[in-house]
Every structure is written in structure tokens, then in C-alpha cells.
PDB file of C-alpha atoms in Angstrom:
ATOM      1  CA  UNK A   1       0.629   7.225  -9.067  1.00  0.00           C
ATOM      2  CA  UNK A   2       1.161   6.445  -5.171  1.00  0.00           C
ATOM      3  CA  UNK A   3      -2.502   7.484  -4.903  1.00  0.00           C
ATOM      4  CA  UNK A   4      -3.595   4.709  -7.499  1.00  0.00           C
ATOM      5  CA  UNK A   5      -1.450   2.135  -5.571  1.00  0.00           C
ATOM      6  CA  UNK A   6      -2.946   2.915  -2.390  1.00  0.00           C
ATOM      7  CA  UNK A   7      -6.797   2.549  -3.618  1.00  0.00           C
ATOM      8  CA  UNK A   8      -4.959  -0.686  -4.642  1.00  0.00           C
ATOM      9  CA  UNK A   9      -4.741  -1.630  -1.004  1.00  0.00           C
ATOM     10  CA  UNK A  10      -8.472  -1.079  -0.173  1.00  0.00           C
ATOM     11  CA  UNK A  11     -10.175  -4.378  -0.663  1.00  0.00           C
ATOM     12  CA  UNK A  12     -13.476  -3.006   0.902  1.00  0.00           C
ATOM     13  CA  UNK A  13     -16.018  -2.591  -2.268  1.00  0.00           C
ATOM     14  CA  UNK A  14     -17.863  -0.572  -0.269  1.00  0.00           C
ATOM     15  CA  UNK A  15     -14.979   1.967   0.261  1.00  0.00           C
ATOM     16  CA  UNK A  16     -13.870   2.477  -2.956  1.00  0.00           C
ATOM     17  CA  UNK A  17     -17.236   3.004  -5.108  1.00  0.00           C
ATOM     18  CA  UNK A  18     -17.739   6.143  -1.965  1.00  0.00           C
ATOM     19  CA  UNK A  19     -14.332   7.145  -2.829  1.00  0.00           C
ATOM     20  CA  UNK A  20     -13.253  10.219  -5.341  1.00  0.00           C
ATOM     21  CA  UNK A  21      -9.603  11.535  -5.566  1.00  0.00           C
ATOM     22  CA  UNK A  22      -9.554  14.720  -6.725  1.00  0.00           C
ATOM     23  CA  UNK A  23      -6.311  16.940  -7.727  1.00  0.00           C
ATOM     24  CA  UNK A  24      -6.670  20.316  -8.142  1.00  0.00           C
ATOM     25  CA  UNK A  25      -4.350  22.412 -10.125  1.00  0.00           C
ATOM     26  CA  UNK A  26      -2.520  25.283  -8.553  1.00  0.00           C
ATOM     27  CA  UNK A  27      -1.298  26.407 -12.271  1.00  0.00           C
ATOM     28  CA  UNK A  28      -4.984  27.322 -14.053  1.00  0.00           C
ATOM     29  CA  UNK A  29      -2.717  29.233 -16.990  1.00  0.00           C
ATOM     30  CA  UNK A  30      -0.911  25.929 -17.892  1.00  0.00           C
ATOM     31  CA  UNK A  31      -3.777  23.326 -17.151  1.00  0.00           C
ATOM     32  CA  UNK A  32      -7.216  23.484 -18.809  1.00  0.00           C
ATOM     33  CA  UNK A  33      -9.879  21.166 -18.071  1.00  0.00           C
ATOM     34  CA  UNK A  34      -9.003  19.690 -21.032  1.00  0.00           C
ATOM     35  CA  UNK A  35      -5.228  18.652 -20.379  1.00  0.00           C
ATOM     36  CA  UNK A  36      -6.689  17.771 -17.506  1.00  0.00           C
ATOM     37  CA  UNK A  37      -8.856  15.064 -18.698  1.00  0.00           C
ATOM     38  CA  UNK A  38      -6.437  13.759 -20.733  1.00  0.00           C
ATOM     39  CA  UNK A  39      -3.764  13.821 -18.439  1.00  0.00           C
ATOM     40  CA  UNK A  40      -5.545  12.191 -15.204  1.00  0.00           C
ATOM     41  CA  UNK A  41      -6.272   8.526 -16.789  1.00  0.00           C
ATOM     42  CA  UNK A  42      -2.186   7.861 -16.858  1.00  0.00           C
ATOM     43  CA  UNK A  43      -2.854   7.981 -13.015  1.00  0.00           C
ATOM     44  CA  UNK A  44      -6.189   6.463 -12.441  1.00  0.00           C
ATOM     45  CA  UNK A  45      -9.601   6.635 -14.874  1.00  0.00           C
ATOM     46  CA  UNK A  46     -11.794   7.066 -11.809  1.00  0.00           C
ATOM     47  CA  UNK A  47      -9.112  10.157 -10.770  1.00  0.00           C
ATOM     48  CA  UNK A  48     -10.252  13.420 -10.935  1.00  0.00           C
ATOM     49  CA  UNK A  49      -8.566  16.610 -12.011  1.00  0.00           C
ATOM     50  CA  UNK A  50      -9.920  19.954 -11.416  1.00  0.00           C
ATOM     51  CA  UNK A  51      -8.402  23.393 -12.091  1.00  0.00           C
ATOM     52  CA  UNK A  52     -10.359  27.092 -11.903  1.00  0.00           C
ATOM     53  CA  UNK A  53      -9.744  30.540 -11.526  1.00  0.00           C
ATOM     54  CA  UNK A  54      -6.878  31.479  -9.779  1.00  0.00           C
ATOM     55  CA  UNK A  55      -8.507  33.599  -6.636  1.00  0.00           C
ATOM     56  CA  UNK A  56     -10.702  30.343  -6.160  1.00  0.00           C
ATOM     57  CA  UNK A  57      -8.136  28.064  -5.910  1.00  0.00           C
ATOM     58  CA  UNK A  58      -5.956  30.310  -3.913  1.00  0.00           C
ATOM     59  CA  UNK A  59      -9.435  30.549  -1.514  1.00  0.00           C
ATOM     60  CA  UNK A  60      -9.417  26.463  -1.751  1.00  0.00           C
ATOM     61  CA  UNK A  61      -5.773  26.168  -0.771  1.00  0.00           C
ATOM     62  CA  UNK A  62      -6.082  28.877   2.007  1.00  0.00           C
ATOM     63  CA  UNK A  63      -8.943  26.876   3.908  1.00  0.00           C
ATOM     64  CA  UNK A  64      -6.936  23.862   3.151  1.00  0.00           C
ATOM     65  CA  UNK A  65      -3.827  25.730   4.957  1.00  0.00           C
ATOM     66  CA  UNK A  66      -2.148  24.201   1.354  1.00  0.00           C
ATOM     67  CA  UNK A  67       0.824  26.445   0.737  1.00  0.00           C
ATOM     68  CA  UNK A  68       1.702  27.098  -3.212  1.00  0.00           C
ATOM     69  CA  UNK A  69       3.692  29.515  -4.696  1.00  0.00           C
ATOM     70  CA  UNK A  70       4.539  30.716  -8.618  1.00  0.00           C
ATOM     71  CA  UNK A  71       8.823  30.776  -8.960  1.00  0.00           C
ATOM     72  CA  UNK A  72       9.667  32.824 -12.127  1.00  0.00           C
ATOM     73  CA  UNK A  73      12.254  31.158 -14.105  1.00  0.00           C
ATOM     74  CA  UNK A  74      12.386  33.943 -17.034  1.00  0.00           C
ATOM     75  CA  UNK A  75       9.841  35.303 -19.560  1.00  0.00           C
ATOM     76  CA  UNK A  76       7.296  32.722 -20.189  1.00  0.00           C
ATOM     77  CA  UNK A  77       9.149  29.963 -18.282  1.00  0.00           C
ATOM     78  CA  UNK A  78       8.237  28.992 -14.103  1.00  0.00           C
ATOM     79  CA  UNK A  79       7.853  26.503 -11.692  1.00  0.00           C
ATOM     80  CA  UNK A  80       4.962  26.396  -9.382  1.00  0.00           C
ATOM     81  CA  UNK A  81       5.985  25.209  -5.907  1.00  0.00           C
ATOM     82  CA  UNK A  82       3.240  23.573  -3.955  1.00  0.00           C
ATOM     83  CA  UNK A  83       2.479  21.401  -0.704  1.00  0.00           C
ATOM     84  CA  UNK A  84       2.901  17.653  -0.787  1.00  0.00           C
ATOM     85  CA  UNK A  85      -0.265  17.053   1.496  1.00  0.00           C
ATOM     86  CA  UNK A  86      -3.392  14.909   0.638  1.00  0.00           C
ATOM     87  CA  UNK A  87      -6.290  16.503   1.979  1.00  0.00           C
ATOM     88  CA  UNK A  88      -9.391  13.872   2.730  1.00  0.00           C
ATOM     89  CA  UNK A  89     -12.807  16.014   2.271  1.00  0.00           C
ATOM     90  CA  UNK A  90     -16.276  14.486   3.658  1.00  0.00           C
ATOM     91  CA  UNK A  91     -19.565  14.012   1.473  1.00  0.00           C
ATOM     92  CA  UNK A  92     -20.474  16.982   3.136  1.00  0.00           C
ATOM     93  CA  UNK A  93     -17.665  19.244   2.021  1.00  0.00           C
ATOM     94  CA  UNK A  94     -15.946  19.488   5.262  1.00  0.00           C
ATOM     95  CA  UNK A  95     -12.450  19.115   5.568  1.00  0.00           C
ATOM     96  CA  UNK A  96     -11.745  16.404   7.621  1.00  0.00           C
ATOM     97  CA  UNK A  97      -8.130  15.265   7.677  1.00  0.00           C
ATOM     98  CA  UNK A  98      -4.470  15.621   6.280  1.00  0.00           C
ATOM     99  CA  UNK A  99      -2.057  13.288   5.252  1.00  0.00           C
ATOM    100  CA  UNK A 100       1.314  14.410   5.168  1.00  0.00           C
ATOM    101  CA  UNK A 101       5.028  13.124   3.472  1.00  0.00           C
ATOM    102  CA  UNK A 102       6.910  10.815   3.285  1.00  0.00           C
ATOM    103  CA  UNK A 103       4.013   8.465   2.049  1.00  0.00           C
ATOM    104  CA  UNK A 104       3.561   4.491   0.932  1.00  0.00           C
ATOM    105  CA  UNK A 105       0.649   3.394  -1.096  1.00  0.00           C
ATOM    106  CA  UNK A 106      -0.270   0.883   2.475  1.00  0.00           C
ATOM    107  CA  UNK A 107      -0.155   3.866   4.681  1.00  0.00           C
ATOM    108  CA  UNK A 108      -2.265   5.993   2.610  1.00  0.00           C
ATOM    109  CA  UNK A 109      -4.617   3.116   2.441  1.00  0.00           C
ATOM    110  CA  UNK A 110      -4.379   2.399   5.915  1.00  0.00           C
ATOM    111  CA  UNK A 111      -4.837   5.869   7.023  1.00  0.00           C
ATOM    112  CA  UNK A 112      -7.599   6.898   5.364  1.00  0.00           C
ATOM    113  CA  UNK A 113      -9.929   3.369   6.013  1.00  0.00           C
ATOM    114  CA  UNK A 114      -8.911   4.305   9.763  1.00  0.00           C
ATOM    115  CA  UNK A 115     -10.174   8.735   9.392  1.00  0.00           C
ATOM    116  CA  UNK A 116     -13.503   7.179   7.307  1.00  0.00           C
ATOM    117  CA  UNK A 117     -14.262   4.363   9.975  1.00  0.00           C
ATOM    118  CA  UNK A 118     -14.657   7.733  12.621  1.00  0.00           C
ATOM    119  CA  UNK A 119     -16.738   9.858  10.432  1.00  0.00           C
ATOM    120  CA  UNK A 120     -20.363   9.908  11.373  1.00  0.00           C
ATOM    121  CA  UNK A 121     -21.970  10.035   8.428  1.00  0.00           C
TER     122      UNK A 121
END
């Protein structure tokens, strides 16, 4: 949700059609793509949501230095504990800068116009 208010804040057109936000799911047993897709429009319709198999994501989240973690909570019943960090990937797949908590929808925005306006496309 403070993602959606913060491409709120970006008035440059420009910007946001050469924006995607992507979350990816740390739990692939509890999300399928499609909870996924149904579940990512209450946030944004432009959002994406992305889930996989478990070494992949765990590969993802490793070269993201993204820390997650599974907390049994009895039989079928856990918690998954995760980071709180957006990550900002280029068009070319690099990783290219972290945003970390506490967060506001303006200094999200902010932030990230400032980390594009450097990248060399």
C-alpha cells in the first residue's frame, strides 16, 4: 500500500510507464501465481507479484542480501519472517539500490527519482 502511495508522488509520466514493482513471495507453499494475481490489484493493478520454487527464491534473496526465515507455529500452522527492504533492480537486471525502514510514500518517491536520475542507461 505505501508502495502505491509513493508512485502517487511521481508526477513524471515518463517515470512511471519505465516503472514495475515487483513483490516476490518468500512463502511459494502458501502463494500460487494465482493468489497472487488476485491478491496484487488490492495494492496496485500495474503491481506485480511473483513467487517460484523455493531454492530460486532463496538464490534471489541471497544476491539481494534479503534475509527470510520459516517460524513453525505447530503442524500445518507458521509465520514466515522476512526483510522489510525495497530492492530497486535496473532494466538490465542489476541490482542497483536498497531502500530501507522506517519508510513514507514521499521518501520512497523521492529516493528512487534521485537512484534513477544516476543510472546510465
Amino acid at each position: 500500500a505505501l508502495l502505491n502511495k509513493a508512485m502517487a508522488q511521481i508526477e513524471d509520466p515518463t517515470v512511471l510507464a519505465s516503472t514495475q514493482v515487483v513483490m516476490v513471495s518468500v512463502d511459494p507453499a502458501r502463494h500460487t501465481v494465482e493468489q497472487l494475481g488476485q491478491y496484487m490489484p488490492y495494492f496496485n493493478k500495474d503491481f506485480i507479484g511473483v513467487t517460484g520454487e523455493f531454492f530460486t527464491i532463496h538464490a534471489l534473496a541471497t544476491n539481494l542480501n534479503a534475509a527470510f526465515q520459516k517460524i513453525p507455529g505447530g503442524g500445518e500452522q507458521y509465520t514466515v519472517d522476512h526483510s522489510a527492504y525495497i530492492f530497486l533492480v535496473n532494466p538490465k537486471g542489476d541490482y542497483h539500490a536498497f531502500m530501507k525502514p522506517p519508510f513514507s510514500a514521499q521518501s520512497i518517491a523521492d529516493h528512487y527519482q534521485a537512484v534513477r536520475a544516476l543510472f546510465k542507461h
